Amino acid sequence: LLHVLVIFVLMNLLVLL
């Protein structure tokens, strides 16, 4: 469950970069 949120956040960070 938490791993999904982590992946979502990581993807968002990549988009910001």
mmCIF file of C-alpha atoms in Angstrom:
data_model
loop_
_atom_site.group_PDB
_atom_site.id
_atom_site.type_symbol
_atom_site.label_atom_id
_atom_site.label_comp_id
_atom_site.label_asym_id
_atom_site.label_seq_id
_atom_site.Cartn_x
_atom_site.Cartn_y
_atom_site.Cartn_z
ATOM 1 C CA LEU A 1 0.000 0.000 0.000
ATOM 2 C CA LEU A 2 2.644 2.498 1.078
ATOM 3 C CA HIS A 3 4.949 1.505 -1.757
ATOM 4 C CA VAL A 4 2.315 2.734 -4.214
ATOM 5 C CA LEU A 5 2.295 6.175 -2.588
ATOM 6 C CA VAL A 6 6.090 6.273 -2.629
ATOM 7 C CA ILE A 7 6.195 5.451 -6.335
ATOM 8 C CA PHE A 8 3.572 8.105 -7.014
ATOM 9 C CA VAL A 9 5.620 10.724 -5.169
ATOM 10 C CA LEU A 10 8.827 9.671 -6.931
ATOM 11 C CA MET A 11 7.139 10.007 -10.307
ATOM 12 C CA ASN A 12 5.913 13.480 -9.340
ATOM 13 C CA LEU A 13 9.438 14.478 -8.345
ATOM 14 C CA LEU A 14 10.727 13.277 -11.715
ATOM 15 C CA VAL A 15 8.091 15.372 -13.463
ATOM 16 C CA LEU A 16 9.123 18.434 -11.451
ATOM 17 C CA LEU A 17 12.737 17.874 -12.434
#
